[in-house]
Amino acid sequence: MSQDTKRSSKVLNRRRLLQGAGAAGVAALAGCSSNGGNGNGNGGNGNGGTDQIQFPLEIQLETNADNDDRVQLVELIAESMEQTGYFETSVETYEWNTYSGRVLDTEYADEGHIPCIGLSGTFNPGSFCDALHHSSNHGQCCNLVGVSNAELDDMIDSARFGSTEIAEDPEARGAAYDEVWRMLADERYSSITHFGLNTAVANMNVHGFASYPFDETVYSYALHAPFDEQVAWLDESGASPNDTDLSDLQEGGTLRVGVGANIDSFDPPYSTDTTSTMAQGFIFEGLTATDAEGIVYPWLAESYELVDTNDIERVAYEDYMITVDADEDGVIDTEEQVIVQHPEDDPVADDEVRVLTPEEAADAVADDVFGMQYRYELHEGVEFSNGEELTAEHVVNSLRRYENSDLSAQTFDSVLHIEEVDEYTVDIFGQVVDAEGERELPGFLIFTEEQAQAEGGEIDPRQEFTPIGTGPYVLDDFSDEQFAEYERNDNYWLEDIGVENLEWFDGPSDFPNAPVIERLELEIIPDNATRSAALQNDEIDVTTGLTSATLDDFDESDDFFVYSVEAGGYDYIQYPLDVEPWDDKRLRQAVNHLVPREAIVSNIFAGWASEAWTDIPELARGAGTADFDALEDEIRPTNEFDPERAAELIEEVIEDRGYPMN
Amino acid sequence: MSLRRFILKRLLAIIPILFGVSVITFAMVHLTPGDPIDQMIGLNPDITPADEAQIRARYGLDGPIYEQYLTWMSNVLVGDFGEVVYSGRDVSTIVIERLPETIALGIFGWVFALGIAIPTGIYAAVNKDKFGDTVSRFVALSGISIPNFWLGLMLILVMALWLGLWPVLAPSRLPLYHPEMLWFLILPGVTIGTAAAASIMRVMRTAMAEEMNKEYVTAARAKGLPERKVVLKHVLRNSLISVVTLAATLTAGIVSGSIVVEVVFNWPGLGREFINAIDRREVNLIMAITLFTGVAIIIANLIADILYAVLDPRIRYD
């Protein structure tokens, strides 16, 4: 989109937005007075029974108050619905914790409201359909309205689990997901409004920078990612950052990064926030690495292969399981990591549950009972920054450190067992055949022997325990709430091996073996406005997480460059399909046609987002569709802003069901 | 009652006050929806309610409120303020590390507030209803009305971005006690002190104006004392009592003001930590910071009470 178009549409839409906000306010008031005043026994907001349903239909849209963009988005949708004359909308906002508690409650589905919430998807296409629509996610994140469609559940599950063909063939998997997207377009339980962009703003000294879909890895990716031939450097000569030819590359310098939160921990399994993960990413590495499209490459592993699969379900571990007590909150009485819990047992309802812990998981694997087996051959001679040589034992102990950590639920929902084969070979076993196994199973970082034995949360300079990894940088200095400084790891393994010797590397021969920037300084600046001012005042070189309005200013400036890439964040509304008349999919489809996706993107996000014409963003397309263009051609018309089509559909509903229209 | 007994009595009164503060804060934190575990897991579809219960139990957040309070209280009595769930760090360490930053800011804010307010208040009272008084009242009203965060951002915009007199970020590599840090305390100090300065100035002006009409002033003037001496020696001292009362009350304002100011000026103090703690529902940290703040405010009031006696020897503590 050109700047001019962006600006003119913004002006236009701001005005509409104001009208929208006003109208929504009026609508809310109107709702109140009619409830209080009519006294005819129609009972105000009642959509609860057939006899009370009438059009214009009263409907409440809800969201969390602390996200201004989301509130505006909901107001735009409400206004768009209101203008058809078929709805009397009101918008209700809640403080985040109140809101999340409210919408994650199973009984929320019966209240008949339209909630709006945001989620972060990943390269896994399932992250754009499973949480929202799988019946198992009702009452937890984030099937808010109780979508319960066995056929859909089965389609979502089988696009990921249980089939070797799906696991090995992205195209077959894509075709399976295409069926899911088609069904969702038809049923329209939810409307995804837009996908976020991940943006970074840098001054003109930063060359070769690129954004990455996830904040956690944006800097380590930009600094050096051979799979995408990505390398950033500093050049203060005034040359344009567009000159990214490798022959212009300059070594050295200090990159000053503004980060938006404190680094709470340098201990990977004991931190879940973005900034900590980002800060750890310069130091620690994993067996594999992922490019900007989600393709997995061997990293600390020289190579890996899927050795074996068994088409089993989790019930197959029943014979190995032990029985443990569970209290009324569902807390299971064991010190061990629960790897698999028997699918038929419910720790909240039952007094005892059958579980598989690491010991029994090893027994199962010994009997060839497992879902999948990946074998990783490590590079020989890789050293941690303290000189310790990486062996298979490190890998095994590192994964074990994730047991009962803050990340154990995510880690052990797929990993079954890890085993050292020889000094440089490990096998990781998955619980079931899982098409995400290639990405998920090696999703942990590797520690030195001492670190692998450390207490939870202990690896942290604040606890006098400096983190040590195989990564390209080492932590040089850290001050809580203030800064973290890194310098290049002189002992970086890839410099010894050489990028050109990596089996998969097909880039230019002069591509550097390691990041070329000598030092990193992470300045901790939580306030967006202050961080933006620091960037303008040349006190930092690059930052992320600025607001859309600020991004526009930087984009228009000649002194800064905005890097953006489509990311995994998305907002969606869901329809209360358990409550009449929302059980009629034509009504849901109609409202979907009233979601002004283009206005949302241009107005609220000033163009720094992309319209959700399908339910799947660019980043998950690898395995998420067999043919994206064909899918978009098919699905996009159902998501276009089309008040006329919406009116037709609503009229059909009114007519077929005999609802009165006042 | 001697001054010493008075102080002792007031210090002992801190105990029930802090107990009350702790009960109320603890209850309020628990009445607000969400806890550190909710914040930690966020919206994560991988985590089942059973996983959540498991994590909650691991951090001892699964018992009834009174039980959690009693555990907390018994630990505090032996000097253990607990850990932050999120990072496992010791709460006392965090408070001790952050406290000096906030105290420095608070003291600077105070010095600025009093340094501006008292002379301006005197000037305004002496020149009551003249042009200078009107200007100073206008400035004072603006000072009270301008929100801290806006003033802070404007100071950054003008002083740092336009005039280049300060950097946006205070140098984080210099220790707080380094003399150079005084320079970097100016902008946040001014921001934090402005509202207090404005309030004190108004009270100062009113109190002075009132005192000026009293008979002893007329007598002093009749005696032929120079006006300067009348104002600065007699009137000022008597007017200060109400200023001291207000100043003590405003300590709470300075403490709460530091929250916003520390965020805007990227000042790594207790206020910024407090915001994080509330966001993440870190009960232990919220409790510790609230108690420290409570102590600070009580002590400020105690100092005010003591100052009364210094300013007006007729005041007795009985």
mmCIF file of N, CA, C and O in Angstrom, chain A residues 95-98 118-119 131 140-142 264 272-273 329-332 347 404-406 409-410 413 462 480-483 485 521 523-527 529-530 533 536-537 539, chain B residues 33-34 39-40 43-51 53-54 57-59 86-87 89 97-98 153 156 160-161 166-169 172-173 263-264 266 268 272-273 276 280-281:
data_model
loop_
_atom_site.group_PDB
_atom_site.id
_atom_site.type_symbol
_atom_site.label_atom_id
_atom_site.label_comp_id
_atom_site.label_asym_id
_atom_site.label_seq_id
_atom_site.Cartn_x
_atom_site.Cartn_y
_atom_site.Cartn_z
ATOM 1 N N GLU A 95 -11.353 -5.188 32.632
ATOM 2 C CA GLU A 95 -9.915 -5.287 32.944
ATOM 3 C C GLU A 95 -9.461 -6.700 32.567
ATOM 4 O O GLU A 95 -10.229 -7.660 32.667
ATOM 5 N N TRP A 96 -8.216 -6.824 32.116
ATOM 6 C CA TRP A 96 -7.769 -8.066 31.493
ATOM 7 C C TRP A 96 -8.033 -9.319 32.325
ATOM 8 O O TRP A 96 -8.574 -10.308 31.823
ATOM 9 N N ASN A 97 -7.648 -9.282 33.598
ATOM 10 C CA ASN A 97 -7.793 -10.506 34.386
ATOM 11 C C ASN A 97 -9.260 -10.878 34.595
ATOM 12 O O ASN A 97 -9.624 -12.049 34.578
ATOM 13 N N THR A 98 -10.091 -9.848 34.773
ATOM 14 C CA THR A 98 -11.522 -10.103 34.900
ATOM 15 C C THR A 98 -12.035 -10.717 33.603
ATOM 16 O O THR A 98 -12.786 -11.686 33.596
ATOM 17 N N GLY A 118 -7.237 -11.912 21.616
ATOM 18 C CA GLY A 118 -6.112 -12.058 20.692
ATOM 19 C C GLY A 118 -5.233 -13.225 21.089
ATOM 20 O O GLY A 118 -5.104 -13.544 22.266
ATOM 21 N N LEU A 119 -4.663 -13.875 20.108
ATOM 22 C CA LEU A 119 -3.778 -15.010 20.379
ATOM 23 C C LEU A 119 -2.515 -14.874 19.535
ATOM 24 O O LEU A 119 -2.497 -14.148 18.553
ATOM 25 N N ALA A 131 -6.945 -23.963 19.027
ATOM 26 C CA ALA A 131 -7.305 -23.289 20.276
ATOM 27 C C ALA A 131 -8.710 -22.696 20.203
ATOM 28 O O ALA A 131 -9.461 -22.712 21.173
ATOM 29 N N GLN A 140 -10.809 -23.637 28.492
ATOM 30 C CA GLN A 140 -9.410 -23.220 28.593
ATOM 31 C C GLN A 140 -9.137 -22.425 27.325
ATOM 32 O O GLN A 140 -10.061 -22.077 26.603
ATOM 33 N N CYS A 141 -7.897 -22.099 27.100
ATOM 34 C CA CYS A 141 -7.617 -21.234 25.954
ATOM 35 C C CYS A 141 -7.819 -21.979 24.643
ATOM 36 O O CYS A 141 -7.213 -22.994 24.416
ATOM 37 N N CYS A 142 -8.663 -21.460 23.755
ATOM 38 C CA CYS A 142 -9.478 -20.259 23.786
ATOM 39 C C CYS A 142 -10.730 -20.447 22.942
ATOM 40 O O CYS A 142 -11.049 -19.649 22.091
ATOM 41 N N ASP A 264 13.806 -11.046 33.033
ATOM 42 C CA ASP A 264 13.480 -11.594 34.346
ATOM 43 C C ASP A 264 14.333 -12.783 34.721
ATOM 44 O O ASP A 264 14.543 -13.052 35.897
ATOM 45 N N THR A 272 9.092 -17.472 30.881
ATOM 46 C CA THR A 272 8.161 -17.631 29.770
ATOM 47 C C THR A 272 7.943 -16.319 29.029
ATOM 48 O O THR A 272 7.161 -16.267 28.103
ATOM 49 N N ASP A 273 8.636 -15.262 29.456
ATOM 50 C CA ASP A 273 8.373 -13.983 28.801
ATOM 51 C C ASP A 273 9.295 -13.770 27.606
ATOM 52 O O ASP A 273 10.392 -14.317 27.523
ATOM 53 N N ASP A 329 -8.382 -30.270 43.277
ATOM 54 C CA ASP A 329 -8.010 -29.256 42.289
ATOM 55 C C ASP A 329 -7.352 -29.870 41.058
ATOM 56 O O ASP A 329 -7.015 -29.162 40.107
ATOM 57 N N GLY A 330 -7.104 -31.157 41.108
ATOM 58 C CA GLY A 330 -6.449 -31.798 39.978
ATOM 59 C C GLY A 330 -4.937 -31.872 40.138
ATOM 60 O O GLY A 330 -4.224 -32.143 39.174
ATOM 61 N N VAL A 331 -4.453 -31.585 41.354
ATOM 62 C CA VAL A 331 -3.009 -31.654 41.567
ATOM 63 C C VAL A 331 -2.615 -33.116 41.788
ATOM 64 O O VAL A 331 -3.145 -33.789 42.671
ATOM 65 N N ILE A 332 -1.682 -33.574 40.950
ATOM 66 C CA ILE A 332 -1.299 -34.994 40.973
ATOM 67 C C ILE A 332 -0.143 -35.180 41.944
ATOM 68 O O ILE A 332 0.824 -34.417 41.935
ATOM 69 N N PRO A 347 -7.940 -35.708 36.369
ATOM 70 C CA PRO A 347 -7.397 -35.465 37.710
ATOM 71 C C PRO A 347 -8.307 -34.613 38.589
ATOM 72 O O PRO A 347 -8.218 -34.686 39.818
ATOM 73 N N ASN A 404 9.231 -30.695 35.097
ATOM 74 C CA ASN A 404 8.623 -29.903 36.180
ATOM 75 C C ASN A 404 9.111 -28.456 36.220
ATOM 76 O O ASN A 404 9.239 -27.850 37.273
ATOM 77 N N SER A 405 9.414 -27.920 35.059
ATOM 78 C CA SER A 405 9.812 -26.504 34.999
ATOM 79 C C SER A 405 8.596 -25.692 34.559
ATOM 80 O O SER A 405 7.505 -26.237 34.395
ATOM 81 N N ASP A 406 8.819 -24.395 34.349
ATOM 82 C CA ASP A 406 7.708 -23.560 33.869
ATOM 83 C C ASP A 406 7.327 -23.906 32.429
ATOM 84 O O ASP A 406 6.291 -23.470 31.944
ATOM 85 N N ALA A 409 4.865 -28.207 30.618
ATOM 86 C CA ALA A 409 3.606 -28.569 29.947
ATOM 87 C C ALA A 409 3.781 -28.534 28.428
ATOM 88 O O ALA A 409 3.356 -29.452 27.727
ATOM 89 N N GLN A 410 4.436 -27.466 27.927
ATOM 90 C CA GLN A 410 4.647 -27.362 26.475
ATOM 91 C C GLN A 410 5.618 -28.424 25.977
ATOM 92 O O GLN A 410 5.443 -28.982 24.905
ATOM 93 N N ASP A 413 4.211 -32.196 26.127
ATOM 94 C CA ASP A 413 2.972 -32.600 25.465
ATOM 95 C C ASP A 413 3.316 -33.356 24.183
ATOM 96 O O ASP A 413 2.462 -33.946 23.558
ATOM 97 N N ARG A 462 22.057 -12.644 38.496
ATOM 98 C CA ARG A 462 21.624 -12.111 39.797
ATOM 99 C C ARG A 462 21.838 -13.124 40.904
ATOM 100 O O ARG A 462 21.831 -12.784 42.079
ATOM 101 N N ASP A 480 20.173 -5.592 36.639
ATOM 102 C CA ASP A 480 18.732 -5.800 36.692
ATOM 103 C C ASP A 480 17.985 -4.504 36.382
ATOM 104 O O ASP A 480 18.357 -3.439 36.873
ATOM 105 N N GLU A 481 16.977 -4.607 35.545
ATOM 106 C CA GLU A 481 16.116 -3.467 35.169
ATOM 107 C C GLU A 481 16.864 -2.407 34.350
ATOM 108 O O GLU A 481 16.290 -1.380 34.021
ATOM 109 N N GLN A 482 18.136 -2.621 34.048
ATOM 110 C CA GLN A 482 18.877 -1.569 33.350
ATOM 111 C C GLN A 482 19.456 -2.009 32.007
ATOM 112 O O GLN A 482 19.099 -1.462 30.980
ATOM 113 N N PHE A 483 20.344 -2.980 31.994
ATOM 114 C CA PHE A 483 20.968 -3.355 30.717
ATOM 115 C C PHE A 483 21.546 -4.752 30.783
ATOM 116 O O PHE A 483 21.768 -5.310 31.861
ATOM 117 N N GLU A 485 24.824 -6.664 28.584
ATOM 118 C CA GLU A 485 25.841 -6.477 27.549
ATOM 119 C C GLU A 485 26.428 -7.826 27.166
ATOM 120 O O GLU A 485 26.729 -8.647 28.027
ATOM 121 N N GLU A 521 24.365 -4.325 23.225
ATOM 122 C CA GLU A 521 23.938 -3.715 24.496
ATOM 123 C C GLU A 521 22.425 -3.643 24.489
ATOM 124 O O GLU A 521 21.832 -2.940 23.664
ATOM 125 N N GLU A 523 19.362 -2.285 26.190
ATOM 126 C CA GLU A 523 18.932 -1.292 27.173
ATOM 127 C C GLU A 523 17.476 -1.590 27.518
ATOM 128 O O GLU A 523 16.639 -1.694 26.619
ATOM 129 N N ILE A 524 17.176 -1.703 28.789
ATOM 130 C CA ILE A 524 15.812 -2.039 29.207
ATOM 131 C C ILE A 524 14.999 -0.753 29.381
ATOM 132 O O ILE A 524 15.289 0.050 30.271
ATOM 133 N N ILE A 525 14.036 -0.554 28.482
ATOM 134 C CA ILE A 525 13.241 0.684 28.476
ATOM 135 C C ILE A 525 11.773 0.298 28.307
ATOM 136 O O ILE A 525 11.274 0.192 27.183
ATOM 137 N N PRO A 526 11.060 0.079 29.412
ATOM 138 C CA PRO A 526 9.697 -0.434 29.293
ATOM 139 C C PRO A 526 8.716 0.511 28.584
ATOM 140 O O PRO A 526 7.806 0.053 27.916
ATOM 141 N N ASP A 527 8.885 1.810 28.749
ATOM 142 C CA ASP A 527 7.884 2.718 28.195
ATOM 143 C C ASP A 527 8.104 2.919 26.693
ATOM 144 O O ASP A 527 9.191 3.305 26.264
ATOM 145 N N ALA A 529 7.016 5.229 24.638
ATOM 146 C CA ALA A 529 7.332 6.596 24.229
ATOM 147 C C ALA A 529 8.792 6.913 24.542
ATOM 148 O O ALA A 529 9.494 7.553 23.748
ATOM 149 N N THR A 530 9.275 6.458 25.678
ATOM 150 C CA THR A 530 10.664 6.716 26.053
ATOM 151 C C THR A 530 11.613 5.961 25.122
ATOM 152 O O THR A 530 12.642 6.495 24.695
ATOM 153 N N ALA A 533 11.733 7.771 21.946
ATOM 154 C CA ALA A 533 12.537 9.001 22.076
ATOM 155 C C ALA A 533 14.026 8.659 22.096
ATOM 156 O O ALA A 533 14.847 9.363 21.499
ATOM 157 N N GLN A 536 15.131 8.072 18.593
ATOM 158 C CA GLN A 536 15.253 9.346 17.873
ATOM 159 C C GLN A 536 16.496 10.105 18.292
ATOM 160 O O GLN A 536 17.096 10.826 17.517
ATOM 161 N N ASN A 537 16.863 9.983 19.560
ATOM 162 C CA ASN A 537 17.983 10.754 20.087
ATOM 163 C C ASN A 537 19.307 10.002 19.941
ATOM 164 O O ASN A 537 20.288 10.350 20.576
ATOM 165 N N GLU A 539 20.271 7.164 21.064
ATOM 166 C CA GLU A 539 20.793 6.493 22.245
ATOM 167 C C GLU A 539 20.653 4.981 22.123
ATOM 168 O O GLU A 539 21.249 4.239 22.895
ATOM 169 N N PRO B 33 -9.076 -10.226 40.222
ATOM 170 C CA PRO B 33 -8.945 -11.481 39.497
ATOM 171 C C PRO B 33 -7.506 -11.679 38.995
ATOM 172 O O PRO B 33 -6.806 -10.710 38.729
ATOM 173 N N GLY B 34 -7.114 -12.930 38.891
ATOM 174 C CA GLY B 34 -5.799 -13.248 38.337
ATOM 175 C C GLY B 34 -4.752 -13.403 39.410
ATOM 176 O O GLY B 34 -4.832 -12.781 40.464
ATOM 177 N N GLN B 39 -0.695 -15.031 34.910
ATOM 178 C CA GLN B 39 0.165 -14.174 34.105
ATOM 179 C C GLN B 39 1.264 -14.998 33.440
ATOM 180 O O GLN B 39 1.647 -14.740 32.319
ATOM 181 N N MET B 40 1.755 -15.985 34.182
ATOM 182 C CA MET B 40 2.866 -16.770 33.661
ATOM 183 C C MET B 40 2.436 -17.617 32.470
ATOM 184 O O MET B 40 3.109 -17.675 31.462
ATOM 185 N N LEU B 43 -2.257 -16.963 27.686
ATOM 186 C CA LEU B 43 -3.243 -17.717 26.925
ATOM 187 C C LEU B 43 -2.497 -18.823 26.201
ATOM 188 O O LEU B 43 -2.097 -18.680 25.069
ATOM 189 N N ASN B 44 -2.262 -19.904 26.902
ATOM 190 C CA ASN B 44 -1.494 -20.976 26.294
ATOM 191 C C ASN B 44 -2.365 -22.215 26.125
ATOM 192 O O ASN B 44 -2.732 -22.861 27.094
ATOM 193 N N PRO B 45 -2.718 -22.522 24.874
ATOM 194 C CA PRO B 45 -3.632 -23.637 24.636
ATOM 195 C C PRO B 45 -3.043 -24.979 25.084
ATOM 196 O O PRO B 45 -3.792 -25.930 25.278
ATOM 197 N N ASP B 46 -1.711 -25.055 25.251
ATOM 198 C CA ASP B 46 -1.099 -26.332 25.654
ATOM 199 C C ASP B 46 -1.363 -26.664 27.117
ATOM 200 O O ASP B 46 -1.146 -27.784 27.551
ATOM 201 N N ILE B 47 -1.752 -25.671 27.899
ATOM 202 C CA ILE B 47 -1.861 -25.892 29.340
ATOM 203 C C ILE B 47 -3.301 -26.204 29.740
ATOM 204 O O ILE B 47 -4.208 -25.406 29.521
ATOM 205 N N THR B 48 -3.480 -27.374 30.315
ATOM 206 C CA THR B 48 -4.816 -27.800 30.738
ATOM 207 C C THR B 48 -5.064 -27.290 32.163
ATOM 208 O O THR B 48 -4.111 -26.930 32.858
ATOM 209 N N PRO B 49 -6.323 -27.289 32.598
ATOM 210 C CA PRO B 49 -6.604 -26.860 33.974
ATOM 211 C C PRO B 49 -5.806 -27.676 34.996
ATOM 212 O O PRO B 49 -5.388 -27.154 36.030
ATOM 213 N N ALA B 50 -5.573 -28.969 34.701
ATOM 214 C CA ALA B 50 -4.810 -29.795 35.640
ATOM 215 C C ALA B 50 -3.347 -29.335 35.700
ATOM 216 O O ALA B 50 -2.747 -29.264 36.774
ATOM 217 N N ASP B 51 -2.777 -28.991 34.530
ATOM 218 C CA ASP B 51 -1.400 -28.460 34.510
ATOM 219 C C ASP B 51 -1.334 -27.205 35.369
ATOM 220 O O ASP B 51 -0.384 -26.980 36.115
ATOM 221 N N ALA B 53 -3.281 -26.283 37.833
ATOM 222 C CA ALA B 53 -3.378 -26.594 39.261
ATOM 223 C C ALA B 53 -2.033 -27.090 39.782
ATOM 224 O O ALA B 53 -1.597 -26.743 40.889
ATOM 225 N N GLN B 54 -1.347 -27.870 38.943
ATOM 226 C CA GLN B 54 -0.042 -28.412 39.307
ATOM 227 C C GLN B 54 0.962 -27.266 39.536
ATOM 228 O O GLN B 54 1.687 -27.255 40.532
ATOM 229 N N ALA B 57 0.111 -25.271 42.673
ATOM 230 C CA ALA B 57 0.489 -25.983 43.894
ATOM 231 C C ALA B 57 2.002 -25.885 44.114
ATOM 232 O O ALA B 57 2.475 -25.723 45.234
ATOM 233 N N ARG B 58 2.761 -25.937 43.000
ATOM 234 C CA ARG B 58 4.219 -25.872 43.099
ATOM 235 C C ARG B 58 4.661 -24.566 43.755
ATOM 236 O O ARG B 58 5.642 -24.499 44.471
ATOM 237 N N TYR B 59 3.920 -23.493 43.492
ATOM 238 C CA TYR B 59 4.295 -22.192 44.059
ATOM 239 C C TYR B 59 3.525 -21.861 45.338
ATOM 240 O O TYR B 59 3.536 -20.722 45.791
ATOM 241 N N TYR B 86 7.593 -15.282 39.472
ATOM 242 C CA TYR B 86 8.014 -15.237 38.079
ATOM 243 C C TYR B 86 9.487 -15.577 37.874
ATOM 244 O O TYR B 86 9.844 -16.319 36.978
ATOM 245 N N SER B 87 10.344 -15.004 38.727
ATOM 246 C CA SER B 87 11.768 -15.201 38.491
ATOM 247 C C SER B 87 12.444 -15.932 39.639
ATOM 248 O O SER B 87 13.633 -16.209 39.579
ATOM 249 N N ARG B 89 13.219 -14.743 42.384
ATOM 250 C CA ARG B 89 14.159 -13.876 43.100
ATOM 251 C C ARG B 89 13.589 -13.459 44.442
ATOM 252 O O ARG B 89 12.378 -13.372 44.628
ATOM 253 N N GLU B 97 17.571 -3.285 46.417
ATOM 254 C CA GLU B 97 18.274 -2.782 45.236
ATOM 255 C C GLU B 97 17.591 -1.558 44.650
ATOM 256 O O GLU B 97 18.236 -0.631 44.167
ATOM 257 N N ARG B 98 16.275 -1.562 44.662
ATOM 258 C CA ARG B 98 15.513 -0.499 43.981
ATOM 259 C C ARG B 98 15.266 0.720 44.861
ATOM 260 O O ARG B 98 15.063 1.807 44.359
ATOM 261 N N LEU B 153 6.962 13.536 29.646
ATOM 262 C CA LEU B 153 7.192 13.366 28.208
ATOM 263 C C LEU B 153 7.545 14.694 27.546
ATOM 264 O O LEU B 153 8.406 14.758 26.673
ATOM 265 N N ILE B 156 11.078 15.528 28.277
ATOM 266 C CA ILE B 156 11.980 14.728 27.433
ATOM 267 C C ILE B 156 12.013 15.312 26.026
ATOM 268 O O ILE B 156 13.073 15.496 25.425
ATOM 269 N N ALA B 160 15.457 17.036 25.975
ATOM 270 C CA ALA B 160 16.352 16.017 25.403
ATOM 271 C C ALA B 160 16.335 16.056 23.876
ATOM 272 O O ALA B 160 17.377 16.206 23.240
ATOM 273 N N LEU B 161 15.133 15.972 23.297
ATOM 274 C CA LEU B 161 15.099 15.846 21.837
ATOM 275 C C LEU B 161 15.321 17.180 21.135
ATOM 276 O O LEU B 161 16.009 17.248 20.126
ATOM 277 N N TRP B 166 19.851 17.058 27.845
ATOM 278 C CA TRP B 166 19.939 15.783 28.573
ATOM 279 C C TRP B 166 19.784 14.644 27.566
ATOM 280 O O TRP B 166 19.135 14.841 26.535
ATOM 281 N N PRO B 167 20.307 13.472 27.881
ATOM 282 C CA PRO B 167 19.931 12.317 27.066
ATOM 283 C C PRO B 167 18.545 11.833 27.525
ATOM 284 O O PRO B 167 18.094 12.207 28.609
ATOM 285 N N VAL B 168 17.886 11.046 26.694
ATOM 286 C CA VAL B 168 16.587 10.504 27.095
ATOM 287 C C VAL B 168 16.783 9.514 28.249
ATOM 288 O O VAL B 168 16.012 9.470 29.195
ATOM 289 N N LEU B 169 17.839 8.713 28.144
ATOM 290 C CA LEU B 169 18.088 7.679 29.141
ATOM 291 C C LEU B 169 19.182 8.150 30.097
ATOM 292 O O LEU B 169 20.252 8.552 29.643
ATOM 293 N N SER B 172 22.939 4.284 32.621
ATOM 294 C CA SER B 172 22.664 3.155 33.513
ATOM 295 C C SER B 172 23.951 2.508 34.019
ATOM 296 O O SER B 172 23.918 1.674 34.901
ATOM 297 N N ARG B 173 25.103 2.900 33.450
ATOM 298 C CA ARG B 173 26.362 2.289 33.894
ATOM 299 C C ARG B 173 26.966 3.030 35.079
ATOM 300 O O ARG B 173 27.873 2.530 35.725
ATOM 301 N N VAL B 263 8.685 5.247 35.166
ATOM 302 C CA VAL B 263 8.434 4.582 33.888
ATOM 303 C C VAL B 263 8.835 5.511 32.741
ATOM 304 O O VAL B 263 9.577 5.125 31.840
ATOM 305 N N VAL B 264 8.376 6.759 32.807
ATOM 306 C CA VAL B 264 8.646 7.690 31.712
ATOM 307 C C VAL B 264 10.152 7.964 31.574
ATOM 308 O O VAL B 264 10.692 7.991 30.469
ATOM 309 N N ASN B 266 12.545 6.094 32.596
ATOM 310 C CA ASN B 266 13.313 4.859 32.623
ATOM 311 C C ASN B 266 14.233 4.801 33.844
ATOM 312 O O ASN B 266 15.407 4.471 33.747
ATOM 313 N N PRO B 268 15.205 3.089 37.205
ATOM 314 C CA PRO B 268 14.944 1.735 37.704
ATOM 315 C C PRO B 268 14.643 1.683 39.202
ATOM 316 O O PRO B 268 15.364 1.054 39.971
ATOM 317 N N ARG B 272 8.638 1.570 39.346
ATOM 318 C CA ARG B 272 8.559 0.767 38.132
ATOM 319 C C ARG B 272 8.374 -0.699 38.501
ATOM 320 O O ARG B 272 7.623 -1.431 37.869
ATOM 321 N N GLU B 273 9.074 -1.106 39.546
ATOM 322 C CA GLU B 273 8.974 -2.487 40.010
ATOM 323 C C GLU B 273 7.539 -2.774 40.481
ATOM 324 O O GLU B 273 6.996 -3.855 40.268
ATOM 325 N N ASN B 276 5.200 -3.424 37.587
ATOM 326 C CA ASN B 276 5.403 -4.806 37.119
ATOM 327 C C ASN B 276 4.733 -5.789 38.049
ATOM 328 O O ASN B 276 4.089 -6.744 37.623
ATOM 329 N N ARG B 280 1.675 -8.390 37.200
ATOM 330 C CA ARG B 280 1.839 -9.838 37.282
ATOM 331 C C ARG B 280 1.230 -10.431 38.536
ATOM 332 O O ARG B 280 1.413 -11.606 38.811
ATOM 333 N N ARG B 281 0.545 -9.592 39.299
ATOM 334 C CA ARG B 281 -0.093 -10.058 40.531
ATOM 335 C C ARG B 281 0.907 -10.763 41.448
ATOM 336 O O ARG B 281 0.592 -11.777 42.058
#
